[in-house]
Coordinates of C-alpha atoms and ligand atoms in Angstrom, one line a residue:
M24 CA 0.0 0.0 0.0
T25 CA 1.3 3.5 -0.8
T26 CA 1.2 5.7 2.2
N27 CA 1.5 9.4 2.6
S28 CA 1.9 9.1 6.3
P29 CA 5.0 10.2 8.2
A30 CA 7.9 7.8 8.5
N31 CA 7.9 8.1 12.3
T32 CA 4.8 6.5 13.8
D33 CA 5.1 7.4 17.4
Y34 CA 4.9 10.9 18.9
D35 CA 4.5 12.7 22.2
V36 CA 1.7 14.8 20.6
L37 CA -0.3 14.3 17.4
I38 CA -2.1 17.4 16.3
V39 CA -5.0 17.1 13.8
G40 CA -5.3 20.1 11.6
A41 CA -2.9 22.8 10.3
G42 CA -5.1 25.9 10.6
W43 CA -4.3 28.7 13.1
A44 CA -4.7 26.3 16.1
G45 CA -2.7 23.5 14.8
M46 CA 0.2 25.6 13.6
M47 CA 0.5 27.4 16.9
A48 CA 0.2 24.2 18.8
L49 CA 3.0 22.6 16.8
H50 CA 5.2 25.6 17.5
R51 CA 4.4 25.5 21.2
M52 CA 4.9 21.7 21.5
R53 CA 8.4 22.1 19.9
Q54 CA 9.2 24.8 22.4
L55 CA 8.3 22.3 25.1
G56 CA 10.8 19.9 23.6
L57 CA 8.0 17.4 22.7
R58 CA 8.0 15.3 19.5
A59 CA 4.9 16.7 17.8
H60 CA 3.4 16.2 14.3
I61 CA 0.4 17.5 12.5
I62 CA -1.9 15.5 10.2
E63 CA -3.7 17.7 7.8
A64 CA -6.3 16.7 5.1
A65 CA -5.6 19.8 2.9
G66 CA -2.6 20.3 0.6
D67 CA -1.2 23.1 2.7
V68 CA -1.6 25.1 5.9
G69 CA -4.4 27.6 6.5
G70 CA -7.5 25.6 7.5
T71 CA -10.6 27.6 6.8
W72 CA -8.6 29.9 4.6
Y73 CA -7.1 27.1 2.5
W74 CA -10.6 25.7 1.6
N75 CA -12.9 28.7 1.5
R76 CA -11.6 30.4 -1.6
Y77 CA -14.9 31.6 -3.0
P78 CA -15.0 35.1 -4.6
G79 CA -15.5 37.6 -1.8
A80 CA -14.3 35.4 1.0
R81 CA -13.1 37.6 3.8
C82 CA -12.7 37.5 7.6
D83 CA -15.3 39.4 9.6
V84 CA -12.8 40.4 12.2
E85 CA -10.3 43.2 11.4
S86 CA -7.0 41.9 10.2
I87 CA -5.0 43.6 12.9
H88 CA -6.9 41.7 15.5
Y89 CA -7.3 38.5 13.6
S90 CA -3.6 37.8 13.8
Y91 CA -1.3 35.9 16.0
S92 CA 0.2 37.6 19.1
F93 CA 2.4 34.8 20.3
S94 CA 5.5 36.1 18.5
E95 CA 6.5 39.8 18.7
E96 CA 8.8 39.3 15.7
L97 CA 5.9 37.9 13.6
Q98 CA 3.5 40.7 14.4
Q99 CA 6.1 43.3 13.7
E100 CA 7.2 41.9 10.4
W101 CA 3.8 41.1 8.9
T102 CA 1.9 44.1 7.3
W103 CA -1.8 43.8 6.6
T104 CA -3.0 45.7 3.6
E105 CA -6.8 45.8 4.2
R106 CA -9.0 46.5 7.1
Y107 CA -10.8 43.1 6.5
A108 CA -8.3 40.7 4.9
A109 CA -9.5 38.7 1.9
Q110 CA -8.9 35.0 1.7
P111 CA -5.7 35.2 -0.4
E112 CA -4.0 37.5 2.1
L113 CA -5.1 35.3 5.0
L114 CA -3.7 32.2 3.3
A115 CA -0.5 34.1 2.5
Y116 CA -0.2 34.9 6.2
A117 CA -0.7 31.3 7.1
R118 CA 2.0 30.3 4.7
H119 CA 4.3 32.9 6.0
V120 CA 3.9 31.6 9.5
A121 CA 4.6 28.0 8.3
D122 CA 7.8 29.1 6.5
R123 CA 9.0 31.4 9.3
F124 CA 8.7 28.8 12.0
G125 CA 9.7 25.9 9.7
L126 CA 6.5 24.1 10.5
R127 CA 6.0 22.1 7.3
Q128 CA 8.7 19.6 8.2
D129 CA 6.5 18.3 11.0
I130 CA 3.2 18.4 9.0
T131 CA 1.9 15.6 6.8
F132 CA -0.5 17.0 4.2
N133 CA -3.2 15.3 2.2
I134 CA -4.2 12.7 4.7
R135 CA -7.2 12.6 6.9
V136 CA -7.7 11.1 10.3
D137 CA -10.4 8.4 10.3
S138 CA -10.2 7.3 13.9
A139 CA -8.5 7.8 17.2
V140 CA -8.7 5.1 19.9
F141 CA -7.4 5.5 23.4
N142 CA -5.4 2.6 24.8
E143 CA -5.9 2.3 28.5
Q144 CA -3.0 0.0 29.0
D145 CA -0.4 2.6 28.3
N146 CA -2.4 5.8 28.1
T147 CA -1.7 6.5 24.5
W148 CA -3.8 7.2 21.4
A149 CA -3.8 5.2 18.2
V150 CA -4.7 7.4 15.3
R151 CA -5.6 5.8 12.0
T152 CA -5.4 7.8 8.8
D153 CA -7.3 7.3 5.5
D154 CA -4.2 5.9 3.9
G155 CA -4.2 3.0 6.3
A156 CA -1.4 4.0 8.6
T157 CA -1.6 3.9 12.4
L158 CA 0.3 6.5 14.4
T159 CA 0.5 6.5 18.2
A160 CA 0.9 9.4 20.6
R161 CA 0.6 10.1 24.2
F162 CA -1.5 13.2 23.6
C163 CA -3.8 14.3 20.8
I164 CA -4.7 17.9 20.1
M165 CA -7.8 18.2 17.9
A166 CA -7.2 21.5 16.1
T167 CA -9.9 20.6 13.6
G168 CA -11.7 23.9 13.3
V169 CA -15.2 25.0 14.1
L170 CA -16.5 25.6 10.6
S171 CA -14.7 22.9 8.7
A172 CA -17.2 20.0 8.3
P173 CA -19.7 21.0 5.6
K174 CA -23.3 20.3 6.3
N175 CA -24.6 17.3 4.4
L176 CA -27.1 18.8 2.0
D177 CA -30.5 17.2 1.9
I178 CA -32.0 18.7 -1.3
P179 CA -33.5 15.9 -3.4
G180 CA -32.1 15.5 -6.9
L181 CA -28.8 17.3 -6.3
E182 CA -26.8 14.5 -7.8
S183 CA -28.9 14.7 -11.0
F184 CA -27.8 18.2 -11.8
G185 CA -26.0 18.3 -15.2
G186 CA -24.2 21.6 -14.8
E187 CA -21.3 22.8 -12.7
V188 CA -21.6 22.5 -8.9
Y189 CA -19.5 24.5 -6.6
N190 CA -19.3 24.5 -2.8
T191 CA -18.1 27.7 -1.0
Y192 CA -16.3 25.6 1.5
D193 CA -14.2 23.8 -1.2
W194 CA -13.7 26.2 -4.0
P195 CA -11.6 25.3 -7.1
E196 CA -8.0 26.7 -6.6
G197 CA -7.9 28.4 -10.0
G198 CA -11.3 30.2 -9.5
V199 CA -14.4 29.9 -11.6
D200 CA -15.4 32.1 -14.5
F201 CA -19.2 32.8 -14.4
T202 CA -19.2 35.1 -17.4
G203 CA -22.2 34.5 -19.5
K204 CA -23.6 31.8 -17.2
R205 CA -26.9 31.5 -15.3
V206 CA -26.0 30.8 -11.7
A207 CA -28.0 29.7 -8.7
V208 CA -26.6 30.5 -5.2
I209 CA -28.3 28.6 -2.5
G210 CA -27.7 30.0 1.0
T211 CA -27.6 33.5 2.4
G212 CA -25.4 33.1 5.5
S213 CA -22.1 34.8 5.7
S214 CA -20.6 32.9 2.8
G215 CA -23.6 33.6 0.5
I216 CA -23.6 37.2 1.5
Q217 CA -19.9 37.6 0.6
T218 CA -20.0 35.8 -2.7
I219 CA -23.3 36.9 -4.1
P220 CA -22.1 40.5 -5.0
E221 CA -19.0 39.0 -6.7
V222 CA -20.8 36.4 -8.7
A223 CA -23.4 38.9 -9.8
K224 CA -20.7 41.0 -11.4
D225 CA -19.9 38.2 -14.0
A226 CA -23.0 36.0 -14.3
E227 CA -25.4 36.5 -17.1
H228 CA -28.1 36.0 -14.5
L229 CA -27.9 35.2 -10.8
Y230 CA -30.7 33.6 -8.8
V231 CA -30.3 33.8 -5.1
F232 CA -32.2 31.1 -3.2
Q233 CA -32.9 32.4 0.3
R234 CA -34.5 30.4 3.1
T235 CA -33.6 32.4 6.2
P236 CA -32.4 36.0 5.7
S237 CA -29.4 37.2 7.6
Y238 CA -28.8 40.6 9.1
S239 CA -25.8 42.3 7.6
L240 CA -24.0 45.6 8.2
P241 CA -21.8 47.3 5.6
A242 CA -18.2 46.3 6.3
H243 CA -16.7 49.6 5.2
N244 CA -13.7 47.6 4.1
R245 CA -10.7 49.7 2.7
P246 CA -7.0 49.6 2.5
L247 CA -5.2 50.2 5.7
T248 CA -3.0 53.3 5.8
S249 CA 0.6 53.1 6.8
D250 CA -0.1 55.2 9.8
E251 CA -2.8 52.7 11.0
V252 CA -0.4 49.8 10.5
E253 CA 2.4 51.6 12.4
A254 CA 0.1 52.6 15.2
A255 CA -1.1 49.0 15.6
K256 CA 2.5 47.6 15.6
R257 CA 3.5 50.1 18.2
D258 CA 0.4 49.4 20.3
Y259 CA 0.2 45.7 19.9
P260 CA 1.0 44.8 23.5
K261 CA -1.8 47.1 24.8
L262 CA -4.3 46.0 22.1
R263 CA -3.7 42.3 22.7
A264 CA -4.0 42.7 26.5
R265 CA -7.3 44.5 26.1
A266 CA -8.6 41.9 23.7
R267 CA -7.7 39.1 26.0
G268 CA -9.6 40.6 28.9
S269 CA -12.6 41.7 26.9
F270 CA -16.0 40.0 26.3
D271 CA -15.5 39.2 22.7
G272 CA -11.7 39.1 22.1
L273 CA -11.9 42.4 20.4
L274 CA -11.9 46.1 21.5
S275 CA -15.6 46.5 21.2
E276 CA -17.0 49.5 22.9
T277 CA -20.3 49.7 24.8
T278 CA -22.3 52.5 26.2
G279 CA -22.9 50.3 29.3
L280 CA -26.5 51.2 29.0
S281 CA -29.8 49.4 28.4
A282 CA -31.2 50.2 24.9
L283 CA -34.4 51.0 26.7
E284 CA -33.0 53.6 29.1
V285 CA -32.0 56.1 26.4
D286 CA -34.5 58.2 24.5
P287 CA -35.3 57.1 21.0
Q288 CA -33.3 59.9 19.3
E289 CA -30.2 59.3 21.4
R290 CA -30.5 55.5 20.7
E291 CA -30.8 56.2 17.0
R292 CA -27.7 58.4 17.1
I293 CA -25.7 55.6 19.0
Y294 CA -26.9 53.0 16.5
H295 CA -25.9 55.2 13.6
G296 CA -22.4 55.7 15.0
A297 CA -22.0 51.9 15.5
Y298 CA -23.4 51.2 12.1
Q299 CA -20.9 53.5 10.4
A300 CA -18.0 51.8 12.3
G301 CA -18.6 48.5 10.3
L302 CA -17.8 46.4 13.4
P303 CA -20.4 43.7 13.9
F304 CA -19.3 42.6 17.4
Q305 CA -19.3 46.3 18.5
F306 CA -22.7 46.9 17.1
M307 CA -24.0 44.0 19.2
S308 CA -22.4 45.4 22.3
M309 CA -23.5 49.0 22.0
F310 CA -26.3 48.3 24.6
T311 CA -25.9 45.7 27.2
D312 CA -29.3 44.1 26.7
I313 CA -29.3 43.6 23.0
P314 CA -28.5 39.9 23.4
L315 CA -30.6 39.6 26.6
D316 CA -34.0 41.3 26.2
Q317 CA -36.5 41.0 23.4
E318 CA -37.6 44.7 23.6
A319 CA -34.1 46.0 23.6
N320 CA -33.1 43.6 20.9
A321 CA -36.1 44.8 18.8
T322 CA -34.7 48.3 18.8
A323 CA -31.5 47.1 17.1
A324 CA -33.5 44.9 14.7
R325 CA -35.7 47.9 13.6
F326 CA -32.7 50.1 13.1
V327 CA -30.9 47.6 10.8
A328 CA -34.1 46.7 9.0
E329 CA -34.5 50.4 8.1
R330 CA -31.0 50.5 6.7
I331 CA -31.7 47.4 4.7
R332 CA -34.8 49.2 3.2
E333 CA -32.6 52.2 2.3
R334 CA -30.0 50.0 0.7
V335 CA -32.4 47.9 -1.4
G336 CA -34.8 50.6 -2.3
H337 CA -37.4 48.2 -3.7
A338 CA -39.9 47.6 -0.8
P339 CA -41.1 44.0 -1.6
I340 CA -37.5 42.8 -2.1
A341 CA -36.4 44.6 1.1
D342 CA -39.2 42.9 3.0
A343 CA -38.0 39.5 1.9
L344 CA -34.4 40.3 2.9
I345 CA -35.3 41.5 6.4
P346 CA -35.3 38.7 9.0
T347 CA -38.4 38.3 11.1
S348 CA -38.1 34.8 12.5
Y349 CA -35.4 35.3 15.2
P350 CA -34.0 38.0 17.5
F351 CA -31.4 40.3 16.0
A352 CA -27.8 38.9 16.1
T353 CA -28.8 35.5 17.5
R354 CA -27.7 34.1 14.2
R355 CA -24.3 35.3 12.8
L356 CA -24.5 39.1 12.3
C357 CA -22.8 39.4 8.9
I358 CA -20.8 42.2 7.3
D359 CA -20.9 42.8 3.6
T360 CA -19.7 44.8 0.7
D361 CA -22.7 45.8 -1.6
Y362 CA -24.8 42.8 -0.6
Y363 CA -28.2 44.5 -0.5
E364 CA -27.3 46.8 -3.4
T365 CA -26.8 43.7 -5.5
F366 CA -30.5 43.1 -5.5
T367 CA -31.0 46.3 -7.4
R368 CA -29.2 44.8 -10.4
D369 CA -31.2 43.7 -13.4
N370 CA -29.4 40.4 -13.6
V371 CA -30.2 39.4 -10.0
T372 CA -33.4 37.6 -8.8
L373 CA -34.2 36.9 -5.2
V374 CA -36.1 33.7 -4.8
D375 CA -37.8 33.7 -1.3
L376 CA -37.9 30.0 -0.3
L377 CA -40.3 30.8 2.5
Q378 CA -42.9 31.7 -0.1
D379 CA -41.7 29.3 -2.8
P380 CA -39.7 26.4 -1.4
I381 CA -37.3 24.3 -3.4
T382 CA -38.8 21.0 -4.3
A383 CA -35.9 19.4 -6.1
I384 CA -32.7 20.0 -8.1
T385 CA -33.3 18.8 -11.6
A386 CA -30.8 18.0 -14.4
T387 CA -31.1 21.6 -15.6
G388 CA -31.9 23.8 -12.7
V389 CA -33.7 24.4 -9.4
A390 CA -37.3 23.4 -9.1
T391 CA -39.5 25.3 -6.7
S392 CA -43.2 25.0 -5.9
T393 CA -44.0 27.4 -8.7
G394 CA -41.6 26.4 -11.5
T395 CA -38.0 25.7 -12.5
Y396 CA -35.1 28.1 -12.6
E397 CA -32.9 26.9 -15.4
V398 CA -29.2 27.4 -14.6
D399 CA -25.7 26.4 -15.7
C400 CA -24.1 26.5 -12.3
L401 CA -25.1 25.8 -8.8
V402 CA -23.2 27.4 -5.9
L403 CA -23.9 25.8 -2.6
A404 CA -23.3 28.2 0.4
T405 CA -25.2 26.0 2.7
G406 CA -23.1 26.0 5.8
F407 CA -21.4 23.7 8.3
D408 CA -22.0 21.1 11.0
A409 CA -20.4 23.7 13.2
I410 CA -18.2 23.3 16.3
T411 CA -18.7 19.6 16.7
G412 CA -18.9 18.2 13.1
A413 CA -15.2 17.8 12.5
L414 CA -14.8 15.9 15.7
S415 CA -17.9 13.7 15.6
R416 CA -17.1 12.7 12.0
M417 CA -14.0 10.9 13.2
D418 CA -14.4 7.7 15.1
I419 CA -13.0 8.9 18.4
R420 CA -13.1 6.3 21.2
G421 CA -12.1 7.0 24.7
R422 CA -12.1 4.9 27.9
N423 CA -14.0 1.6 27.7
G424 CA -14.4 2.1 23.9
L425 CA -16.8 5.1 24.5
A426 CA -17.5 6.7 21.1
L427 CA -17.5 10.5 21.1
K428 CA -20.6 10.6 18.9
D429 CA -22.4 8.4 21.6
K430 CA -21.2 10.7 24.4
W431 CA -22.6 13.6 22.5
A432 CA -25.9 11.8 21.4
D433 CA -27.9 14.1 23.7
G434 CA -25.8 17.2 23.0
A435 CA -22.1 18.1 23.0
R436 CA -20.5 18.4 26.4
S437 CA -17.0 19.2 27.5
Y438 CA -15.0 20.7 30.3
L439 CA -14.1 24.2 29.2
G440 CA -14.3 23.2 25.6
V441 CA -10.8 21.8 25.9
A442 CA -11.2 18.3 27.4
M443 CA -13.9 15.6 28.0
A444 CA -14.6 13.1 30.6
G445 CA -13.8 9.6 29.3
F446 CA -11.3 10.9 26.8
P447 CA -8.0 11.2 28.6
N448 CA -5.0 13.0 27.0
L449 CA -7.3 14.4 24.2
F450 CA -7.6 18.2 23.9
T451 CA -9.9 20.1 21.7
V452 CA -9.2 23.7 20.6
T453 CA -12.2 26.0 20.8
G454 CA -14.6 23.1 21.4
P455 CA -18.2 23.3 22.6
Q456 CA -18.8 25.4 25.8
S457 CA -15.8 27.6 25.0
P458 CA -16.3 31.1 23.6
S459 CA -15.2 30.0 20.1
V460 CA -17.3 31.5 17.3
L461 CA -18.8 34.2 19.5
S462 CA -15.4 35.7 20.0
N463 CA -12.4 36.7 18.0
M464 CA -11.3 33.2 17.1
M465 CA -7.7 34.1 17.0
V466 CA -7.7 35.2 20.7
S467 CA -9.6 32.1 21.7
I468 CA -7.3 29.8 19.8
E469 CA -4.2 31.4 21.3
Q470 CA -5.7 31.1 24.8
H471 CA -6.6 27.4 24.3
V472 CA -3.2 26.5 22.8
D473 CA -1.3 28.3 25.6
W474 CA -3.6 26.6 28.2
I475 CA -2.9 23.2 26.7
T476 CA 0.8 23.9 26.5
D477 CA 1.0 24.9 30.2
C478 CA -1.0 21.7 31.0
L479 CA 1.4 19.5 29.2
R480 CA 4.4 21.2 30.8
H481 CA 2.8 20.6 34.1
L482 CA 2.3 16.9 33.3
V483 CA 5.8 16.4 32.2
E484 CA 7.3 18.3 35.2
H485 CA 5.1 16.1 37.4
N486 CA 6.1 13.0 35.6
S487 CA 2.5 12.2 34.8
D488 CA 1.3 10.6 31.6
C489 CA -2.4 11.0 31.8
I490 CA -4.9 13.8 32.4
E491 CA -8.7 13.5 32.2
A492 CA -11.6 15.8 33.0
T493 CA -13.8 14.4 35.7
A494 CA -17.5 13.7 34.9
E495 CA -18.5 16.1 37.8
A496 CA -16.4 19.0 36.6
E497 CA -17.7 18.5 33.1
E498 CA -21.3 18.4 34.3
Q499 CA -20.8 21.6 36.3
W500 CA -19.3 23.4 33.4
V501 CA -22.0 22.3 31.0
T502 CA -24.7 23.4 33.4
H503 CA -22.9 26.7 34.0
A504 CA -22.7 27.3 30.2
R505 CA -26.3 26.4 29.7
E506 CA -27.5 28.6 32.5
I507 CA -25.7 31.6 31.0
S508 CA -27.2 30.9 27.6
E509 CA -30.7 30.7 29.1
H510 CA -30.4 34.3 30.2
T511 CA -29.8 35.3 26.6
L512 CA -32.0 35.3 23.5
F513 CA -29.7 32.8 21.6
P514 CA -31.8 29.7 22.4
L515 CA -34.7 31.4 20.5
S516 CA -33.0 31.1 17.1
N517 CA -32.7 28.0 15.0
S518 CA -29.1 28.8 14.3
W519 CA -25.9 26.8 13.8
Y520 CA -24.8 28.2 17.2
L521 CA -27.2 25.6 18.5
G522 CA -26.7 22.9 15.9
A523 CA -30.2 23.6 14.6
N524 CA -29.1 23.8 10.9
V525 CA -28.2 20.1 10.9
P526 CA -31.2 17.7 10.9
G527 CA -31.1 15.4 14.0
K528 CA -28.3 17.3 15.8
P529 CA -29.3 17.9 19.4
H530 CA -29.9 21.6 20.2
V531 CA -27.3 22.9 22.7
V532 CA -26.0 26.5 22.7
L533 CA -22.5 25.5 21.7
P534 CA -20.4 28.6 22.3
Y535 CA -19.8 29.7 25.9
L536 CA -21.6 33.1 26.4
G537 CA -19.9 34.2 29.5
G538 CA -17.2 36.2 27.6
V539 CA -13.6 35.7 26.7
G540 CA -12.1 37.5 29.7
A541 CA -14.2 35.7 32.3
Y542 CA -13.6 32.4 30.6
R543 CA -9.8 33.0 30.5
Q544 CA -9.9 33.8 34.2
V545 CA -11.7 30.6 35.1
A546 CA -9.4 28.5 32.9
T547 CA -6.3 30.1 34.5
D548 CA -7.7 29.6 38.0
I549 CA -8.4 25.9 37.2
A550 CA -4.8 25.5 36.1
Q551 CA -3.4 27.3 39.1
D552 CA -5.4 25.1 41.4
G553 CA -3.4 22.1 40.1
Y554 CA -5.9 21.4 37.3
R555 CA -9.0 21.4 39.4
G556 CA -11.7 19.1 37.9
F557 CA -9.1 16.9 36.2
T558 CA -7.6 13.6 37.3
L559 CA -3.9 13.4 36.8
G560 CA -2.4 10.0 36.2
A561 CA -0.1 8.5 38.8
P562 CA 3.6 9.2 38.0
S563 CA 4.6 7.0 35.1
T564 CA 7.5 4.7 35.0
A565 CA 8.0 5.7 31.3
P566 CA 7.7 9.4 31.1
A567 CA 6.3 10.9 27.9
T568 CA 9.4 12.8 27.2
A569 CA 12.9 12.9 28.5
A570 CA 13.0 16.6 29.1
V571 CA 10.9 19.7 28.8
A572 CA 12.3 22.9 27.6
T573 CA 11.3 26.3 28.9
A574 CA 9.0 27.9 26.4
Ligands
LIG19 P1 -24.5 29.4 7.3 O1 -24.5 30.7 8.0 O2 -25.0 28.2 8.0 O3 -25.5 29.7 6.0 C1 -26.0 28.6 5.3 C2 -27.1 29.1 4.4 O4 -27.6 28.0 3.6 C3 -28.3 29.5 5.2 O5 -28.9 30.6 4.6 C4 -29.3 28.3 5.1 O6 -30.6 28.6 5.3 C5 -29.0 27.9 3.7 N1 -29.4 26.5 3.5 C6 -28.8 25.4 4.1 N2 -29.5 24.3 3.7 C7 -30.4 24.7 2.8 C8 -31.4 24.0 2.1 N3 -31.5 22.7 2.1 N4 -32.2 24.7 1.3 C9 -32.1 26.1 1.2 N5 -31.2 26.8 1.9 C10 -30.3 26.1 2.7 O7 -23.2 29.1 6.6 P2 -22.1 30.1 5.9 O8 -21.1 29.2 5.3 O9 -22.7 31.1 5.2 O10 -21.4 30.8 7.2 C11 -20.9 30.0 8.2 C12 -20.0 30.9 9.0 O11 -18.7 30.9 8.5 C13 -20.3 32.3 9.1 O12 -21.3 32.7 10.0 C14 -19.0 33.0 9.5 O13 -18.8 32.9 10.9 C15 -18.0 32.1 8.8 P3 -31.3 28.2 6.7 O14 -30.7 29.2 7.7 O15 -31.0 26.8 7.0 O16 -32.7 28.5 6.5

């Protein structure tokens, strides 16, 4: 059998995934003196930004804040060109990081992990890859991403379509030329909202199939000035410290007021200011009760709905584009460039699936209850099995052969989003019940990787070869996370934050809503208390590593 797998088959740490989390984890493991290796399904580093190459793909967090802080040299030498970096720039950054830290020599690309099985005899993991190899490691770090497992699409007839089919999550490397083509985009989440204006520029005709509308604010993207870049580089220590202690991993400002305690004119003025800033997290935090109180939330919803009307002009189309079925920002609040304006073009048609649902994909187009839209190309922007999908699609088996998908049958659960009872020596990065997607991912990833690094240093220094979250600690954390979410409006929305976009997935508010700063404090305290809520294995006679370097 030909195998792609690394020549060495035994490691201290196996890392799955070479996105932001995996790359930093590898760097940190090396600093600890551990023998670490990454297994990556893609052909290069970059994770999300390797795969999601669709036209218009951009981060919705400003570049300066969506960048690593772990290396002062790195943050000084890299210069972002745009306020919101586009996918090519983000991928170039990932490649630069891989080159700069010589990471590729410890990454095997183009193989996928099929299973990981814990061996209770010697406290190691056996990781099987799709080329048939088995690798062993004391510890596994699942850096598999939160939006990396595409949702399995359930539209009948999809396989019968005779034209071109593209998925936003796995776009052809050389791009796609839509010139002169009739194109259907299905899905109006963040990916659809970003790609629709770009596809519309080239397509002969674009049909947008919308089931649930999103709220979106104008991104006001633009090139960064050299003054802005220099100021950021000068102020990075302060900016990073503020972000780490903040609610969302950003520098979002808030009035600290209820939306209901200011008079309507003042509220409107505040919303206008926040709207002009083009910062979605900041818009959500302008008033403290937007995520908490229906009436307060409705003031934000009404304000943004009015802006959508202004941008679209045409009242019936605007009505269809304005969400009505969920509280404002309880699904991803998007940012866009010319999304609503795109619907004023003659070559763009909005198909409102709430009025006219898709019945099937045919050989030549998209059939709805009222007819068939004949198209040459289908673009699927239909989303992900978020936060848990990449993990539950692998066959991960912990103590007593417990399968992760069985553990999560009634809903995902973890301790801090980083570890799970029954799965010793397995770490997840930004797993369920950690701030993850409701924070600046880069800040949350760095916090998790540093926490795991400290934990492994602790184990090695204490000559311990096994760590496992206790069932009690996990239960308490899951309860705590759920109780916080129950004080918010998030459970009222059928969003991917709850797993509601995937048929059969149990509904649990997956991100931790207590805030990045508070979460960090808890995680730090737990570590400082000697890993409270974890069981550490008895000193091993065969330590995981000979030595641990000082990071
Ligand atoms: P999202 O936000 O999950 O959006 C997926 C879209 O696809 C959404 O509008 C869905 O409508 C639609 N969809 C999914 N399945 C169907 C079917 N069967 N028929 C019609 N429409 C469908 O994914 P994105 O990739 O846009 O964004 C994910 C995140 O990545 C984003 O928030 C950023 O954080 C980055 P539905 O809501 O199910 O009615």
